Amino acid sequence: MFWSMSEITKIQWCDSTVNPIMGCGGCELFPESPRKVMEAVDHAMKGVVPSWEHGRAGEVMTRIIHEQMERIRDEPGYNPEHHRDKLTNTNIWHMREVFADRIGREWGEDAKKSASFAISRMITCYAATLHLNKGHSIFNTRREVKKGYAPTFETLTPFEGRVATMAGKKDLLGTRDPLAPWKDGLPRMVFVSDMGDALTRHDQQHMEWLDREVLHPIRSPEGQRHIWQWLTKRPQNMAKLAKRVGGLPPNLCAMTTMTGADRQNLVRLGKLKEVDAHIRGLSVEPLWERIPSEKLDLTGIDWLIVGGESGSKDARPFDLAWARELRDHCREQGVAFFCKQLGSHPVENGMRLKLKNKHGGDWNEWPEDLR
């Protein structure tokens, strides 16, 4: 289970997690604009309803959201600041079944399935879905936000003192974990920002806050006992922060995410290399497509994590050949490689692998060469 700050985590490549900021400005796993979600529905619907017009999905969903808002205005717990009459990813998620039912009544069962599938493929971020289940909802105004979470995933919410508290946790040098022998002999490894993107903003006030609340505790004597792994989908903002403070602390690994080989992902890789950091890493997870070796220049990168998509019955396929190609490329480039999980839809030689572990995280079920 993932928490706002967890001394113990199931994430295989770290020991602990901490989130100075909960929430995110969006990415390909949780689109910055909800219109992109509705455009994906339009595209899917066009395949089953030839007369479907572009923009209709957004119109139907907007109408459903407005109707729901009209129903809840007098209900206990209603708050116009938290329950908004507009198209947002949070509202789309909570009203998705109502939306699919209406589509089904008007255009048939195939249309209903296509609409549901399209939404599930567009909103896949595990941090987002946790917030969607623990934050405000126009479908249930009585539900209170779970302590430590953001009101909605779109709402960037700072929490002071979290990194400093984690810095004070016991060092793990000299300890052994029989289930994770690859971590033996290492300090505590702390994943920063698994439940949001602290670098969504880059204004001066926010940068000062990050320096005080994140970097200062990491630089402290207690913080220097641990290794910190800070992940962002906005490495250009991390580069600005690093320049502002004269470089990131040597025990902080700067990281960004790649899900494929498109321009957006390759730009992230380039921007990560501009971060003034002693260690840089790539989280290639969830990997949605093959990344050709010739497109992946790993100069300046120290380690790479790869994994398949999990957490959804509609997870995209993860071809094990993609992982092997990345592994071999890392070996050639002198980059540490870590295969985290195979995801919910692993594929070997064109056939789906049936694994007992729903995340593909049990190494005993893997082919020998990937363990």
Short mmCIF file of N, CA and C in Angstrom, two decimals, residues 115-194:
data_model
loop_
_atom_site.label_atom_id
_atom_site.label_comp_id
_atom_site.label_asym_id
_atom_site.label_seq_id
_atom_site.Cartn_x
_atom_site.Cartn_y
_atom_site.Cartn_z
N ALA A 115 -16.53 3.33 -24.74
CA ALA A 115 -16.38 4.55 -23.94
C ALA A 115 -15.68 4.25 -22.62
N SER A 116 -16.09 3.16 -21.95
CA SER A 116 -15.47 2.78 -20.68
C SER A 116 -14.00 2.45 -20.87
N PHE A 117 -13.71 1.70 -21.92
CA PHE A 117 -12.33 1.31 -22.19
C PHE A 117 -11.45 2.53 -22.45
N ALA A 118 -11.96 3.48 -23.21
CA ALA A 118 -11.18 4.67 -23.55
C ALA A 118 -10.81 5.46 -22.30
N ILE A 119 -11.76 5.63 -21.37
CA ILE A 119 -11.48 6.37 -20.14
C ILE A 119 -10.46 5.62 -19.29
N SER A 120 -10.63 4.29 -19.19
CA SER A 120 -9.71 3.50 -18.36
C SER A 120 -8.30 3.54 -18.92
N ARG A 121 -8.15 3.69 -20.23
CA ARG A 121 -6.83 3.75 -20.85
C ARG A 121 -6.18 5.13 -20.69
N MET A 122 -6.99 6.16 -20.45
CA MET A 122 -6.46 7.52 -20.35
C MET A 122 -6.10 7.91 -18.91
N ILE A 123 -6.78 7.34 -17.93
CA ILE A 123 -6.50 7.66 -16.53
C ILE A 123 -5.96 6.41 -15.86
N THR A 124 -4.63 6.29 -15.81
CA THR A 124 -4.00 5.06 -15.36
C THR A 124 -3.03 5.27 -14.20
N CYS A 125 -2.72 6.49 -13.84
CA CYS A 125 -1.74 6.77 -12.79
C CYS A 125 -2.23 6.22 -11.45
N TYR A 126 -1.40 5.37 -10.80
CA TYR A 126 -1.85 4.77 -9.53
C TYR A 126 -2.00 5.82 -8.45
N ALA A 127 -1.14 6.84 -8.45
CA ALA A 127 -1.26 7.90 -7.46
C ALA A 127 -2.56 8.67 -7.65
N ALA A 128 -2.93 8.88 -8.92
CA ALA A 128 -4.18 9.58 -9.21
C ALA A 128 -5.39 8.76 -8.77
N THR A 129 -5.40 7.47 -9.11
CA THR A 129 -6.56 6.65 -8.76
C THR A 129 -6.71 6.50 -7.25
N LEU A 130 -5.60 6.48 -6.52
CA LEU A 130 -5.70 6.47 -5.06
C LEU A 130 -6.37 7.74 -4.56
N HIS A 131 -5.95 8.88 -5.11
CA HIS A 131 -6.58 10.15 -4.72
C HIS A 131 -8.06 10.17 -5.11
N LEU A 132 -8.37 9.62 -6.29
CA LEU A 132 -9.75 9.62 -6.74
C LEU A 132 -10.65 8.84 -5.80
N ASN A 133 -10.06 7.87 -5.11
CA ASN A 133 -10.82 7.06 -4.17
C ASN A 133 -10.77 7.59 -2.74
N LYS A 134 -9.95 8.62 -2.50
CA LYS A 134 -9.77 9.11 -1.13
C LYS A 134 -10.03 10.60 -0.99
N GLY A 135 -10.28 11.28 -2.11
CA GLY A 135 -10.52 12.71 -2.08
C GLY A 135 -11.98 13.06 -2.31
N HIS A 136 -12.23 14.32 -2.66
CA HIS A 136 -13.60 14.78 -2.87
C HIS A 136 -14.22 14.15 -4.12
N SER A 137 -15.52 13.97 -4.06
CA SER A 137 -16.24 13.38 -5.18
C SER A 137 -17.63 14.00 -5.28
N ILE A 138 -18.03 14.39 -6.49
CA ILE A 138 -19.39 14.91 -6.67
C ILE A 138 -20.40 13.77 -6.63
N PHE A 139 -19.91 12.54 -6.63
CA PHE A 139 -20.80 11.38 -6.54
C PHE A 139 -21.13 11.04 -5.10
N ASN A 140 -20.30 11.54 -4.18
CA ASN A 140 -20.50 11.25 -2.75
C ASN A 140 -20.01 12.44 -1.93
N THR A 141 -20.88 13.39 -1.69
CA THR A 141 -20.46 14.61 -0.99
C THR A 141 -20.15 14.37 0.48
N ARG A 142 -20.60 13.27 1.03
CA ARG A 142 -20.35 12.99 2.45
C ARG A 142 -18.93 12.48 2.69
N ARG A 143 -18.26 12.05 1.64
CA ARG A 143 -16.93 11.48 1.81
C ARG A 143 -15.91 12.57 2.13
N GLU A 144 -15.20 12.39 3.22
CA GLU A 144 -14.17 13.34 3.61
C GLU A 144 -12.83 12.91 3.03
N VAL A 145 -11.97 13.87 2.81
CA VAL A 145 -10.64 13.58 2.27
C VAL A 145 -9.84 12.81 3.31
N LYS A 146 -9.25 11.70 2.87
CA LYS A 146 -8.42 10.92 3.79
C LYS A 146 -7.23 11.76 4.23
N LYS A 147 -6.95 11.71 5.52
CA LYS A 147 -5.87 12.51 6.09
C LYS A 147 -4.55 12.28 5.34
N GLY A 148 -3.91 13.37 4.99
CA GLY A 148 -2.62 13.29 4.32
C GLY A 148 -2.68 13.33 2.81
N TYR A 149 -3.90 13.28 2.25
CA TYR A 149 -4.06 13.31 0.80
C TYR A 149 -4.48 14.71 0.34
N ALA A 150 -4.35 14.96 -0.96
CA ALA A 150 -4.84 16.20 -1.55
C ALA A 150 -6.35 16.09 -1.76
N PRO A 151 -7.08 17.21 -1.74
CA PRO A 151 -8.54 17.17 -1.95
C PRO A 151 -8.92 16.50 -3.27
N THR A 152 -8.17 16.81 -4.34
CA THR A 152 -8.27 16.12 -5.62
C THR A 152 -6.85 16.01 -6.15
N PHE A 153 -6.61 15.11 -7.08
CA PHE A 153 -5.25 14.93 -7.59
C PHE A 153 -4.79 16.16 -8.36
N GLU A 154 -5.74 16.93 -8.90
CA GLU A 154 -5.37 18.16 -9.61
C GLU A 154 -4.95 19.27 -8.66
N THR A 155 -5.23 19.11 -7.37
CA THR A 155 -4.96 20.16 -6.39
C THR A 155 -3.60 19.91 -5.74
N LEU A 156 -2.59 20.69 -6.13
CA LEU A 156 -1.26 20.53 -5.53
C LEU A 156 -1.33 20.97 -4.07
N THR A 157 -1.00 20.04 -3.17
CA THR A 157 -1.15 20.29 -1.74
C THR A 157 0.17 20.04 -1.02
N PRO A 158 0.78 21.09 -0.45
CA PRO A 158 2.07 20.92 0.24
C PRO A 158 1.88 20.42 1.67
N PHE A 159 2.84 19.63 2.13
CA PHE A 159 2.86 19.13 3.51
C PHE A 159 4.24 19.39 4.09
N GLU A 160 4.31 20.31 5.02
CA GLU A 160 5.60 20.67 5.60
C GLU A 160 6.07 19.60 6.59
N GLY A 161 7.37 19.44 6.64
CA GLY A 161 8.00 18.59 7.64
C GLY A 161 8.13 17.12 7.29
N ARG A 162 7.54 16.70 6.20
CA ARG A 162 7.58 15.28 5.87
C ARG A 162 9.00 14.77 5.56
N VAL A 163 9.72 15.53 4.75
CA VAL A 163 11.08 15.08 4.39
C VAL A 163 11.99 15.11 5.61
N ALA A 164 11.83 16.13 6.44
CA ALA A 164 12.63 16.21 7.67
C ALA A 164 12.35 15.02 8.58
N THR A 165 11.09 14.63 8.68
CA THR A 165 10.73 13.46 9.50
C THR A 165 11.38 12.20 8.95
N MET A 166 11.33 12.03 7.62
CA MET A 166 11.93 10.86 7.00
C MET A 166 13.44 10.86 7.19
N ALA A 167 14.05 12.05 7.14
CA ALA A 167 15.50 12.14 7.32
C ALA A 167 15.93 11.59 8.67
N GLY A 168 15.05 11.70 9.66
CA GLY A 168 15.38 11.24 11.00
C GLY A 168 15.19 9.75 11.20
N LYS A 169 14.70 9.03 10.19
CA LYS A 169 14.50 7.60 10.33
C LYS A 169 15.84 6.86 10.41
N LYS A 170 15.79 5.70 11.00
CA LYS A 170 16.99 4.89 11.22
C LYS A 170 17.68 4.57 9.90
N ASP A 171 19.02 4.64 9.91
CA ASP A 171 19.78 4.24 8.74
C ASP A 171 19.73 2.72 8.61
N LEU A 172 19.82 2.20 7.40
CA LEU A 172 19.71 0.76 7.19
C LEU A 172 21.04 0.09 6.86
N LEU A 173 22.13 0.82 6.95
CA LEU A 173 23.44 0.23 6.68
C LEU A 173 23.66 -0.97 7.59
N GLY A 174 24.12 -2.06 6.99
CA GLY A 174 24.40 -3.25 7.78
C GLY A 174 23.22 -4.18 7.93
N THR A 175 22.04 -3.75 7.49
CA THR A 175 20.85 -4.62 7.59
C THR A 175 20.71 -5.45 6.32
N ARG A 176 19.95 -6.53 6.44
CA ARG A 176 19.73 -7.43 5.31
C ARG A 176 18.23 -7.68 5.14
N ASP A 177 17.80 -7.75 3.90
CA ASP A 177 16.42 -8.08 3.59
C ASP A 177 16.45 -9.32 2.69
N PRO A 178 16.07 -10.48 3.20
CA PRO A 178 16.14 -11.70 2.39
C PRO A 178 15.28 -11.66 1.14
N LEU A 179 14.26 -10.80 1.14
CA LEU A 179 13.38 -10.68 -0.03
C LEU A 179 13.90 -9.67 -1.04
N ALA A 180 14.91 -8.89 -0.65
CA ALA A 180 15.48 -7.88 -1.56
C ALA A 180 16.99 -7.82 -1.37
N PRO A 181 17.70 -8.89 -1.71
CA PRO A 181 19.15 -8.94 -1.48
C PRO A 181 19.93 -7.90 -2.26
N TRP A 182 19.33 -7.35 -3.34
CA TRP A 182 20.03 -6.34 -4.12
C TRP A 182 20.25 -5.03 -3.34
N LYS A 183 19.54 -4.88 -2.21
CA LYS A 183 19.69 -3.66 -1.40
C LYS A 183 20.66 -3.86 -0.23
N ASP A 184 21.17 -5.07 -0.04
CA ASP A 184 22.08 -5.32 1.07
C ASP A 184 23.32 -4.43 0.95
N GLY A 185 23.73 -3.85 2.06
CA GLY A 185 24.92 -3.02 2.08
C GLY A 185 24.70 -1.58 1.69
N LEU A 186 23.44 -1.22 1.38
CA LEU A 186 23.14 0.15 0.97
C LEU A 186 22.44 0.89 2.11
N PRO A 187 22.53 2.23 2.12
CA PRO A 187 21.76 3.02 3.09
C PRO A 187 20.27 2.92 2.79
N ARG A 188 19.46 3.53 3.63
CA ARG A 188 18.02 3.63 3.34
C ARG A 188 17.85 4.41 2.03
N MET A 189 17.06 3.86 1.13
CA MET A 189 16.76 4.53 -0.14
C MET A 189 15.33 5.05 -0.09
N VAL A 190 15.18 6.36 -0.27
CA VAL A 190 13.89 7.01 -0.11
C VAL A 190 13.42 7.56 -1.45
N PHE A 191 12.26 7.10 -1.89
CA PHE A 191 11.62 7.57 -3.11
C PHE A 191 10.84 8.83 -2.78
N VAL A 192 11.24 9.95 -3.38
CA VAL A 192 10.56 11.23 -3.16
C VAL A 192 9.55 11.45 -4.29
N SER A 193 8.29 11.65 -3.92
CA SER A 193 7.22 12.00 -4.86
C SER A 193 6.70 10.81 -5.65
N ASP A 194 6.22 9.78 -4.95
CA ASP A 194 5.52 8.70 -5.64
C ASP A 194 4.02 8.99 -5.72
#
